[in-house]
């Protein structure tokens, strides 16, 4: 029998890092982290071969898949001490994509899967926090409706804004449990209006809906565009990772963050990243709240008044630093990691080779060779021709006088000149007409990938 599903968690895994072709980058690295003893929430990976079969057989699955998923899910229940769909101690899941080549933001994710009208009551009781439970529920309904049911996010954003107006607040986290409970009801009513059916309550129906949506996202337009730009074959497919949820938004002893084991901008051997207390992963990149720095050094460098993780949770920070060292020693390269802290316990959700600027790539290669992590020949092989090309991009003379009219986060190497445009579609249209343009956006979005490619330079920020 073909093995379509690979388990990981509790210090063991069926797969390893070198199985990226089969398990995708994320699945292979989750398995690797679990096998070397890092605290990874238990889960399982549906292989890239399932994706290939899914498209070859007109969106159908191998006959053995459902049985293998049921066994893998039972193992997650055993390892987590929770039960999927249970009315007293429910297991909630995340469902994420994971191609063998990193394609950040190009495919879909569903979090908090397994919530319904009875499991949310159990979550509220076990956590002792109704607000947290219903906030998780409204996030799930919104995300599932967008990713799986194909309903425009704007419908839910309007309802969320109305809820804040009724309460007289500006931020999502200022809504109370009663507001969020009503918001869930309003979201579900909107779902019925849009598709003529009720929002699915059965956790197993939710799971297979999410799995199918993530496989389908391999063929969405932004993923196709990204593959074309980066020469990634369509035949590779994506894996799907199903994992027990851990929560960074259960209170002040919880957090979520992203980090690089070295500075991806200049290559300095500094722990570099951001986190938010009492938040879920999407909050860090959504721009709704101001993220906090990991280290005291970074906080002072950026002039931030918000305390660093090193100050807020010093024990967790030391543990994270130990894992930083362990990951670099194991992978022998700078890593890009995602982590969640739930009730003062640290969990690792992802690691992958971190993207970096050309200057940083040169610095990191030299430093790692000097540190003995890699050989000089390995360091040289990491300096790809395209990185050297980036180093030779024209830049502004640092001594030149400049009249600054606005500031944002740069998204391209070197300097660029052109007419400012504010949408990806306009950038593409004008570029086709031979104009040089600069794409300016308030925040990053995977849907802008075509505009980012068309514009010689891009920048984002409020």
GROMACS .gro file of C-alpha atoms in nm:
model
  462
    1UNK     CA    1   0.000   0.000   0.000
    2UNK     CA    2   0.129   0.347  -0.090
    3UNK     CA    3   0.193   0.572   0.210
    4UNK     CA    4   0.010   0.896   0.145
    5UNK     CA    5   0.026   1.034   0.502
    6UNK     CA    6   0.335   1.093   0.721
    7UNK     CA    7   0.311   1.161   1.096
    8UNK     CA    8   0.524   1.390   1.315
    9UNK     CA    9   0.530   1.499   1.680
   10UNK     CA   10   0.625   1.386   2.033
   11UNK     CA   11   0.993   1.358   1.941
   12UNK     CA   12   0.933   1.126   1.643
   13UNK     CA   13   0.850   1.152   1.273
   14UNK     CA   14   0.800   0.932   0.967
   15UNK     CA   15   0.984   1.178   0.744
   16UNK     CA   16   1.308   1.379   0.742
   17UNK     CA   17   1.441   1.705   0.597
   18UNK     CA   18   1.575   1.540   0.281
   19UNK     CA   19   1.221   1.428   0.183
   20UNK     CA   20   1.115   1.774   0.057
   21UNK     CA   21   1.009   1.640  -0.282
   22UNK     CA   22   0.751   1.418  -0.113
   23UNK     CA   23   0.659   1.613   0.202
   24UNK     CA   24   0.716   1.968   0.078
   25UNK     CA   25   0.953   2.205   0.252
   26UNK     CA   26   0.728   2.274   0.549
   27UNK     CA   27   0.631   1.911   0.609
   28UNK     CA   28   0.989   1.788   0.579
   29UNK     CA   29   1.115   2.051   0.822
   30UNK     CA   30   0.834   1.989   1.072
   31UNK     CA   31   0.933   1.621   1.066
   32UNK     CA   32   1.301   1.711   1.106
   33UNK     CA   33   1.238   1.949   1.397
   34UNK     CA   34   1.026   1.688   1.572
   35UNK     CA   35   1.292   1.420   1.522
   36UNK     CA   36   1.569   1.635   1.675
   37UNK     CA   37   1.361   1.704   1.982
   38UNK     CA   38   1.219   2.051   1.923
   39UNK     CA   39   0.869   2.120   2.062
   40UNK     CA   40   0.653   2.077   1.751
   41UNK     CA   41   0.273   2.039   1.789
   42UNK     CA   42   0.175   1.691   1.660
   43UNK     CA   43   0.035   1.653   1.313
   44UNK     CA   44   0.063   1.482   0.976
   45UNK     CA   45   0.145   1.562   0.615
   46UNK     CA   46  -0.048   1.462   0.303
   47UNK     CA   47   0.221   1.419   0.038
   48UNK     CA   48   0.277   1.607  -0.287
   49UNK     CA   49   0.185   1.283  -0.467
   50UNK     CA   50  -0.170   1.323  -0.333
   51UNK     CA   51  -0.179   1.666  -0.499
   52UNK     CA   52  -0.058   1.518  -0.828
   53UNK     CA   53  -0.324   1.246  -0.814
   54UNK     CA   54  -0.584   1.505  -0.711
   55UNK     CA   55  -0.539   1.693  -1.039
   56UNK     CA   56  -0.481   1.389  -1.259
   57UNK     CA   57  -0.803   1.221  -1.134
   58UNK     CA   58  -1.025   1.530  -1.161
   59UNK     CA   59  -1.010   1.635  -0.795
   60UNK     CA   60  -1.047   1.288  -0.643
   61UNK     CA   61  -0.825   1.127  -0.379
   62UNK     CA   62  -0.652   0.788  -0.364
   63UNK     CA   63  -0.890   0.529  -0.216
   64UNK     CA   64  -0.661   0.458   0.083
   65UNK     CA   65  -0.625   0.826   0.180
   66UNK     CA   66  -0.928   0.867   0.408
   67UNK     CA   67  -0.833   0.562   0.612
   68UNK     CA   68  -0.474   0.683   0.648
   69UNK     CA   69  -0.592   1.030   0.752
   70UNK     CA   70  -0.826   0.877   1.013
   71UNK     CA   71  -0.535   0.681   1.165
   72UNK     CA   72  -0.308   0.985   1.159
   73UNK     CA   73  -0.577   1.199   1.322
   74UNK     CA   74  -0.620   0.940   1.598
   75UNK     CA   75  -0.245   0.960   1.662
   76UNK     CA   76  -0.264   1.340   1.693
   77UNK     CA   77  -0.551   1.297   1.939
   78UNK     CA   78  -0.342   1.054   2.142
   79UNK     CA   79  -0.034   1.279   2.143
   80UNK     CA   80  -0.228   1.595   2.227
   81UNK     CA   81  -0.467   1.441   2.481
   82UNK     CA   82  -0.761   1.599   2.294
   83UNK     CA   83  -1.033   1.466   2.065
   84UNK     CA   84  -1.143   1.614   1.733
   85UNK     CA   85  -1.502   1.737   1.755
   86UNK     CA   86  -1.531   1.654   2.126
   87UNK     CA   87  -1.779   1.857   2.332
   88UNK     CA   88  -1.555   1.864   2.641
   89UNK     CA   89  -1.189   1.872   2.528
   90UNK     CA   90  -1.184   1.948   2.155
   91UNK     CA   91  -0.878   1.919   1.931
   92UNK     CA   92  -0.851   2.209   1.687
   93UNK     CA   93  -0.635   2.194   1.376
   94UNK     CA   94  -0.444   2.413   1.135
   95UNK     CA   95  -0.437   2.314   0.767
   96UNK     CA   96  -0.148   2.462   0.569
   97UNK     CA   97   0.016   2.422   0.230
   98UNK     CA   98   0.381   2.331   0.182
   99UNK     CA   99   0.545   2.304  -0.160
  100UNK     CA  100   0.901   2.174  -0.194
  101UNK     CA  101   1.012   2.529  -0.292
  102UNK     CA  102   0.915   2.815  -0.060
  103UNK     CA  103   0.617   3.010  -0.197
  104UNK     CA  104   0.532   3.246   0.092
  105UNK     CA  105   0.172   3.366   0.094
  106UNK     CA  106   0.088   3.218  -0.245
  107UNK     CA  107  -0.134   2.934  -0.121
  108UNK     CA  108  -0.405   2.902   0.141
  109UNK     CA  109  -0.424   2.828   0.513
  110UNK     CA  110  -0.710   2.754   0.753
  111UNK     CA  111  -0.665   2.794   1.130
  112UNK     CA  112  -0.883   2.696   1.429
  113UNK     CA  113  -1.049   2.420   1.228
  114UNK     CA  114  -1.292   2.206   1.429
  115UNK     CA  115  -1.482   2.490   1.595
  116UNK     CA  116  -1.860   2.483   1.593
  117UNK     CA  117  -2.140   2.577   1.830
  118UNK     CA  118  -2.057   2.301   2.082
  119UNK     CA  119  -1.679   2.287   2.060
  120UNK     CA  120  -1.656   2.666   2.108
  121UNK     CA  121  -1.848   2.628   2.436
  122UNK     CA  122  -1.602   2.358   2.545
  123UNK     CA  123  -1.306   2.579   2.445
  124UNK     CA  124  -1.450   2.867   2.647
  125UNK     CA  125  -1.496   2.645   2.952
  126UNK     CA  126  -1.152   2.483   2.938
  127UNK     CA  127  -0.969   2.810   2.874
  128UNK     CA  128  -1.180   3.006   3.121
  129UNK     CA  129  -1.204   3.281   2.859
  130UNK     CA  130  -1.521   3.320   2.650
  131UNK     CA  131  -1.373   3.612   2.462
  132UNK     CA  132  -1.075   3.406   2.343
  133UNK     CA  133  -1.304   3.119   2.237
  134UNK     CA  134  -1.541   3.335   2.033
  135UNK     CA  135  -1.256   3.538   1.886
  136UNK     CA  136  -1.105   3.211   1.762
  137UNK     CA  137  -1.445   3.107   1.627
  138UNK     CA  138  -1.507   3.430   1.434
  139UNK     CA  139  -1.155   3.409   1.286
  140UNK     CA  140  -1.222   3.052   1.176
  141UNK     CA  141  -1.560   3.128   1.016
  142UNK     CA  142  -1.409   3.423   0.830
  143UNK     CA  143  -1.102   3.232   0.709
  144UNK     CA  144  -1.290   2.914   0.615
  145UNK     CA  145  -1.558   3.113   0.430
  146UNK     CA  146  -1.291   3.291   0.228
  147UNK     CA  147  -1.057   2.999   0.156
  148UNK     CA  148  -1.301   2.708   0.125
  149UNK     CA  149  -1.640   2.858   0.044
  150UNK     CA  150  -1.507   3.134  -0.182
  151UNK     CA  151  -1.690   3.422  -0.014
  152UNK     CA  152  -1.533   3.769  -0.043
  153UNK     CA  153  -1.357   3.883   0.275
  154UNK     CA  154  -1.508   4.230   0.238
  155UNK     CA  155  -1.846   4.097   0.357
  156UNK     CA  156  -1.694   3.995   0.691
  157UNK     CA  157  -1.476   4.303   0.722
  158UNK     CA  158  -1.787   4.522   0.695
  159UNK     CA  159  -1.961   4.322   0.968
  160UNK     CA  160  -1.651   4.350   1.187
  161UNK     CA  161  -1.642   4.728   1.140
  162UNK     CA  162  -2.010   4.754   1.234
  163UNK     CA  163  -1.945   4.552   1.551
  164UNK     CA  164  -1.665   4.794   1.649
  165UNK     CA  165  -1.887   5.092   1.576
  166UNK     CA  166  -2.163   4.953   1.798
  167UNK     CA  167  -1.913   4.901   2.081
  168UNK     CA  168  -1.752   5.240   2.016
  169UNK     CA  169  -1.400   5.103   1.973
  170UNK     CA  170  -1.138   5.109   1.696
  171UNK     CA  171  -0.938   4.789   1.746
  172UNK     CA  172  -1.050   4.425   1.702
  173UNK     CA  173  -0.910   4.325   2.042
  174UNK     CA  174  -1.134   4.581   2.215
  175UNK     CA  175  -1.447   4.382   2.130
  176UNK     CA  176  -1.590   4.180   2.421
  177UNK     CA  177  -1.718   3.821   2.420
  178UNK     CA  178  -2.080   3.921   2.357
  179UNK     CA  179  -1.976   4.125   2.051
  180UNK     CA  180  -1.780   3.833   1.909
  181UNK     CA  181  -2.058   3.582   1.973
  182UNK     CA  182  -2.302   3.804   1.783
  183UNK     CA  183  -2.040   3.854   1.512
  184UNK     CA  184  -2.016   3.478   1.459
  185UNK     CA  185  -2.394   3.464   1.413
  186UNK     CA  186  -2.378   3.755   1.168
  187UNK     CA  187  -2.095   3.587   0.976
  188UNK     CA  188  -2.293   3.264   0.947
  189UNK     CA  189  -2.602   3.451   0.831
  190UNK     CA  190  -2.389   3.616   0.563
  191UNK     CA  191  -2.261   3.275   0.452
  192UNK     CA  192  -2.619   3.154   0.404
  193UNK     CA  193  -2.705   3.465   0.202
  194UNK     CA  194  -2.400   3.423  -0.021
  195UNK     CA  195  -2.410   3.048  -0.095
  196UNK     CA  196  -2.761   2.943   0.008
  197UNK     CA  197  -2.630   2.688   0.261
  198UNK     CA  198  -2.544   2.687   0.629
  199UNK     CA  199  -2.183   2.709   0.747
  200UNK     CA  200  -2.060   2.349   0.801
  201UNK     CA  201  -2.071   2.238   1.166
  202UNK     CA  202  -1.929   1.886   1.119
  203UNK     CA  203  -1.553   1.900   1.199
  204UNK     CA  204  -1.473   1.617   0.956
  205UNK     CA  205  -1.657   1.796   0.675
  206UNK     CA  206  -1.459   2.108   0.767
  207UNK     CA  207  -1.131   1.915   0.753
  208UNK     CA  208  -1.185   1.769   0.407
  209UNK     CA  209  -1.315   2.103   0.280
  210UNK     CA  210  -0.994   2.270   0.398
  211UNK     CA  211  -0.767   1.997   0.258
  212UNK     CA  212  -0.935   2.027  -0.083
  213UNK     CA  213  -0.909   2.406  -0.077
  214UNK     CA  214  -0.537   2.398   0.003
  215UNK     CA  215  -0.471   2.151  -0.280
  216UNK     CA  216  -0.680   2.370  -0.512
  217UNK     CA  217  -0.477   2.677  -0.414
  218UNK     CA  218  -0.177   2.522  -0.592
  219UNK     CA  219  -0.353   2.631  -0.911
  220UNK     CA  220  -0.474   2.977  -0.806
  221UNK     CA  221  -0.357   3.273  -1.014
  222UNK     CA  222  -0.104   3.415  -0.768
  223UNK     CA  223   0.057   3.071  -0.721
  224UNK     CA  224   0.077   3.026  -1.100
  225UNK     CA  225   0.235   3.370  -1.140
  226UNK     CA  226   0.488   3.300  -0.863
  227UNK     CA  227   0.584   2.966  -1.020
  228UNK     CA  228   0.635   3.128  -1.359
  229UNK     CA  229   0.856   3.400  -1.209
  230UNK     CA  230   1.066   3.152  -1.013
  231UNK     CA  231   1.077   2.861  -1.261
  232UNK     CA  232   0.891   2.621  -1.030
  233UNK     CA  233   0.733   2.331  -1.224
  234UNK     CA  234   0.357   2.291  -1.195
  235UNK     CA  235   0.407   1.913  -1.176
  236UNK     CA  236   0.570   1.938  -0.830
  237UNK     CA  237   0.241   1.998  -0.649
  238UNK     CA  238   0.204   2.093  -0.285
  239UNK     CA  239   0.180   1.892   0.033
  240UNK     CA  240  -0.083   1.968   0.299
  241UNK     CA  241   0.014   1.985   0.667
  242UNK     CA  242  -0.252   1.918   0.931
  243UNK     CA  243  -0.138   2.008   1.281
  244UNK     CA  244  -0.276   2.051   1.632
  245UNK     CA  245  -0.346   2.418   1.703
  246UNK     CA  246  -0.152   2.604   1.969
  247UNK     CA  247  -0.274   2.947   2.069
  248UNK     CA  248  -0.083   3.268   2.106
  249UNK     CA  249  -0.401   3.458   2.189
  250UNK     CA  250  -0.512   3.297   2.516
  251UNK     CA  251  -0.386   3.579   2.738
  252UNK     CA  252  -0.083   3.779   2.851
  253UNK     CA  253   0.129   3.463   2.892
  254UNK     CA  254   0.083   3.383   2.522
  255UNK     CA  255   0.243   3.526   2.208
  256UNK     CA  256   0.325   3.456   1.847
  257UNK     CA  257   0.618   3.563   1.635
  258UNK     CA  258   0.849   3.526   1.337
  259UNK     CA  259   1.226   3.543   1.345
  260UNK     CA  260   1.546   3.503   1.148
  261UNK     CA  261   1.846   3.346   1.314
  262UNK     CA  262   2.054   3.627   1.159
  263UNK     CA  263   1.967   3.969   1.022
  264UNK     CA  264   1.835   3.909   0.666
  265UNK     CA  265   1.905   4.270   0.567
  266UNK     CA  266   2.274   4.307   0.652
  267UNK     CA  267   2.376   3.954   0.758
  268UNK     CA  268   2.479   4.050   1.111
  269UNK     CA  269   2.485   3.762   1.359
  270UNK     CA  270   2.190   3.907   1.552
  271UNK     CA  271   1.862   3.738   1.641
  272UNK     CA  272   1.613   3.935   1.431
  273UNK     CA  273   1.233   3.925   1.440
  274UNK     CA  274   0.902   4.041   1.577
  275UNK     CA  275   0.631   3.912   1.806
  276UNK     CA  276   0.294   4.007   1.951
  277UNK     CA  277   0.159   3.922   2.294
  278UNK     CA  278  -0.188   3.765   2.299
  279UNK     CA  279  -0.216   3.726   1.921
  280UNK     CA  280  -0.242   3.470   1.644
  281UNK     CA  281   0.007   3.437   1.360
  282UNK     CA  282  -0.186   3.638   1.102
  283UNK     CA  283  -0.191   3.939   1.339
  284UNK     CA  284   0.187   3.980   1.307
  285UNK     CA  285   0.170   4.043   0.931
  286UNK     CA  286  -0.175   4.207   0.913
  287UNK     CA  287  -0.054   4.549   1.026
  288UNK     CA  288  -0.341   4.586   1.274
  289UNK     CA  289  -0.113   4.604   1.577
  290UNK     CA  290   0.244   4.729   1.615
  291UNK     CA  291   0.474   4.428   1.659
  292UNK     CA  292   0.744   4.419   1.926
  293UNK     CA  293   1.114   4.341   1.882
  294UNK     CA  294   1.270   4.016   2.001
  295UNK     CA  295   1.577   4.169   2.165
  296UNK     CA  296   1.659   4.470   2.382
  297UNK     CA  297   1.928   4.564   2.129
  298UNK     CA  298   1.678   4.574   1.842
  299UNK     CA  299   1.422   4.766   2.049
  300UNK     CA  300   1.677   5.036   2.128
  301UNK     CA  301   1.802   5.043   1.769
  302UNK     CA  302   1.449   5.104   1.637
  303UNK     CA  303   1.362   5.351   1.911
  304UNK     CA  304   1.064   5.147   2.025
  305UNK     CA  305   0.892   5.203   2.359
  306UNK     CA  306   0.734   4.858   2.346
  307UNK     CA  307   0.917   4.594   2.556
  308UNK     CA  308   1.107   4.318   2.376
  309UNK     CA  309   1.049   3.944   2.419
  310UNK     CA  310   1.381   3.940   2.603
  311UNK     CA  311   1.220   4.167   2.865
  312UNK     CA  312   0.859   4.038   2.864
  313UNK     CA  313   0.935   3.664   2.874
  314UNK     CA  314   1.307   3.623   2.958
  315UNK     CA  315   1.289   3.246   3.017
  316UNK     CA  316   1.109   3.185   2.687
  317UNK     CA  317   1.357   3.413   2.512
  318UNK     CA  318   1.653   3.211   2.643
  319UNK     CA  319   1.483   2.889   2.530
  320UNK     CA  320   1.424   3.041   2.186
  321UNK     CA  321   1.791   3.145   2.166
  322UNK     CA  322   1.894   2.786   2.240
  323UNK     CA  323   1.669   2.664   1.957
  324UNK     CA  324   1.812   2.931   1.728
  325UNK     CA  325   2.160   2.790   1.786
  326UNK     CA  326   2.039   2.431   1.750
  327UNK     CA  327   1.870   2.504   1.417
  328UNK     CA  328   2.170   2.683   1.266
  329UNK     CA  329   2.405   2.408   1.381
  330UNK     CA  330   2.175   2.141   1.238
  331UNK     CA  331   2.086   2.307   0.905
  332UNK     CA  332   2.415   2.497   0.866
  333UNK     CA  333   2.236   2.801   0.728
  334UNK     CA  334   2.037   3.102   0.844
  335UNK     CA  335   1.680   2.999   0.929
  336UNK     CA  336   1.345   3.174   0.906
  337UNK     CA  337   1.124   3.047   1.191
  338UNK     CA  338   0.770   3.081   1.319
  339UNK     CA  339   0.686   3.022   1.684
  340UNK     CA  340   0.394   3.039   1.924
  341UNK     CA  341   0.395   3.069   2.302
  342UNK     CA  342   0.090   2.921   2.473
  343UNK     CA  343   0.063   2.973   2.847
  344UNK     CA  344   0.440   3.013   2.886
  345UNK     CA  345   0.523   2.711   2.670
  346UNK     CA  346   0.718   2.755   2.346
  347UNK     CA  347   0.621   2.572   2.026
  348UNK     CA  348   0.801   2.572   1.691
  349UNK     CA  349   0.567   2.591   1.392
  350UNK     CA  350   0.808   2.622   1.101
  351UNK     CA  351   1.167   2.656   0.994
  352UNK     CA  352   1.306   2.711   0.646
  353UNK     CA  353   1.616   2.856   0.487
  354UNK     CA  354   1.574   3.230   0.526
  355UNK     CA  355   1.559   3.466   0.230
  356UNK     CA  356   1.818   3.746   0.250
  357UNK     CA  357   1.955   4.043   0.062
  358UNK     CA  358   2.264   4.005  -0.154
  359UNK     CA  359   2.473   4.194   0.101
  360UNK     CA  360   2.344   3.970   0.381
  361UNK     CA  361   2.410   3.655   0.176
  362UNK     CA  362   2.774   3.755   0.132
  363UNK     CA  363   2.817   3.844   0.500
  364UNK     CA  364   2.648   3.527   0.626
  365UNK     CA  365   2.851   3.302   0.395
  366UNK     CA  366   3.178   3.460   0.513
  367UNK     CA  367   3.080   3.451   0.882
  368UNK     CA  368   2.962   3.090   0.874
  369UNK     CA  369   3.284   2.983   0.704
  370UNK     CA  370   3.485   3.168   0.970
  371UNK     CA  371   3.274   3.008   1.245
  372UNK     CA  372   3.341   2.662   1.103
  373UNK     CA  373   2.976   2.589   1.028
  374UNK     CA  374   3.049   2.550   0.658
  375UNK     CA  375   3.363   2.518   0.444
  376UNK     CA  376   3.502   2.797   0.227
  377UNK     CA  377   3.396   2.609  -0.088
  378UNK     CA  378   3.041   2.578   0.049
  379UNK     CA  379   3.040   2.951   0.124
  380UNK     CA  380   3.142   3.029  -0.234
  381UNK     CA  381   2.873   2.800  -0.377
  382UNK     CA  382   2.605   2.990  -0.182
  383UNK     CA  383   2.684   3.313  -0.369
  384UNK     CA  384   2.455   3.262  -0.666
  385UNK     CA  385   2.499   3.475  -0.982
  386UNK     CA  386   2.170   3.657  -0.920
  387UNK     CA  387   2.299   3.769  -0.579
  388UNK     CA  388   2.610   3.918  -0.737
  389UNK     CA  389   2.382   4.096  -0.986
  390UNK     CA  390   2.188   4.249  -0.694
  391UNK     CA  391   2.513   4.372  -0.537
  392UNK     CA  392   2.583   4.563  -0.859
  393UNK     CA  393   2.244   4.739  -0.870
  394UNK     CA  394   2.273   5.119  -0.877
  395UNK     CA  395   2.226   5.292  -0.542
  396UNK     CA  396   2.179   5.648  -0.424
  397UNK     CA  397   2.497   5.830  -0.328
  398UNK     CA  398   2.484   5.837   0.055
  399UNK     CA  399   2.643   6.186   0.046
  400UNK     CA  400   2.390   6.331  -0.199
  401UNK     CA  401   2.133   6.583  -0.080
  402UNK     CA  402   1.781   6.439  -0.083
  403UNK     CA  403   1.436   6.586  -0.039
  404UNK     CA  404   1.235   6.315   0.138
  405UNK     CA  405   0.860   6.332   0.080
  406UNK     CA  406   0.762   5.993   0.226
  407UNK     CA  407   0.912   5.685   0.385
  408UNK     CA  408   0.824   5.315   0.371
  409UNK     CA  409   0.977   4.970   0.369
  410UNK     CA  410   1.193   4.903   0.061
  411UNK     CA  411   1.117   4.585  -0.130
  412UNK     CA  412   1.385   4.591  -0.400
  413UNK     CA  413   1.764   4.594  -0.403
  414UNK     CA  414   1.940   4.919  -0.489
  415UNK     CA  415   1.765   5.236  -0.605
  416UNK     CA  416   1.485   5.275  -0.858
  417UNK     CA  417   1.310   5.560  -1.035
  418UNK     CA  418   0.969   5.586  -1.193
  419UNK     CA  419   0.613   5.712  -1.167
  420UNK     CA  420   0.433   5.616  -0.848
  421UNK     CA  421   0.133   5.385  -0.888
  422UNK     CA  422  -0.089   5.246  -0.616
  423UNK     CA  423  -0.220   4.916  -0.756
  424UNK     CA  424  -0.054   4.605  -0.894
  425UNK     CA  425  -0.282   4.603  -1.199
  426UNK     CA  426  -0.185   4.962  -1.288
  427UNK     CA  427   0.184   4.874  -1.249
  428UNK     CA  428   0.143   4.590  -1.500
  429UNK     CA  429  -0.060   4.802  -1.741
  430UNK     CA  430   0.187   5.092  -1.743
  431UNK     CA  431   0.491   4.864  -1.761
  432UNK     CA  432   0.345   4.705  -2.076
  433UNK     CA  433   0.324   5.057  -2.222
  434UNK     CA  434   0.695   5.103  -2.161
  435UNK     CA  435   0.672   5.323  -1.850
  436UNK     CA  436   0.893   5.276  -1.545
  437UNK     CA  437   0.683   5.270  -1.229
  438UNK     CA  438   0.724   5.239  -0.854
  439UNK     CA  439   0.454   5.031  -0.685
  440UNK     CA  440   0.350   5.182  -0.351
  441UNK     CA  441   0.118   4.985  -0.123
  442UNK     CA  442  -0.002   5.033   0.235
  443UNK     CA  443   0.078   4.670   0.319
  444UNK     CA  444   0.210   4.362   0.146
  445UNK     CA  445  -0.026   4.118  -0.021
  446UNK     CA  446   0.042   3.795  -0.212
  447UNK     CA  447  -0.214   3.914  -0.467
  448UNK     CA  448   0.031   4.190  -0.572
  449UNK     CA  449   0.291   3.945  -0.704
  450UNK     CA  450   0.232   4.042  -1.070
  451UNK     CA  451   0.273   4.412  -0.992
  452UNK     CA  452   0.589   4.356  -0.789
  453UNK     CA  453   0.742   4.179  -1.087
  454UNK     CA  454   0.641   4.452  -1.332
  455UNK     CA  455   0.773   4.745  -1.125
  456UNK     CA  456   1.150   4.820  -1.114
  457UNK     CA  457   1.099   4.921  -0.750
  458UNK     CA  458   0.836   4.881  -0.482
  459UNK     CA  459   0.779   5.004  -0.129
  460UNK     CA  460   0.513   4.959   0.134
  461UNK     CA  461   0.415   5.121   0.459
  462UNK     CA  462   0.153   5.362   0.594
   0.00000   0.00000   0.00000
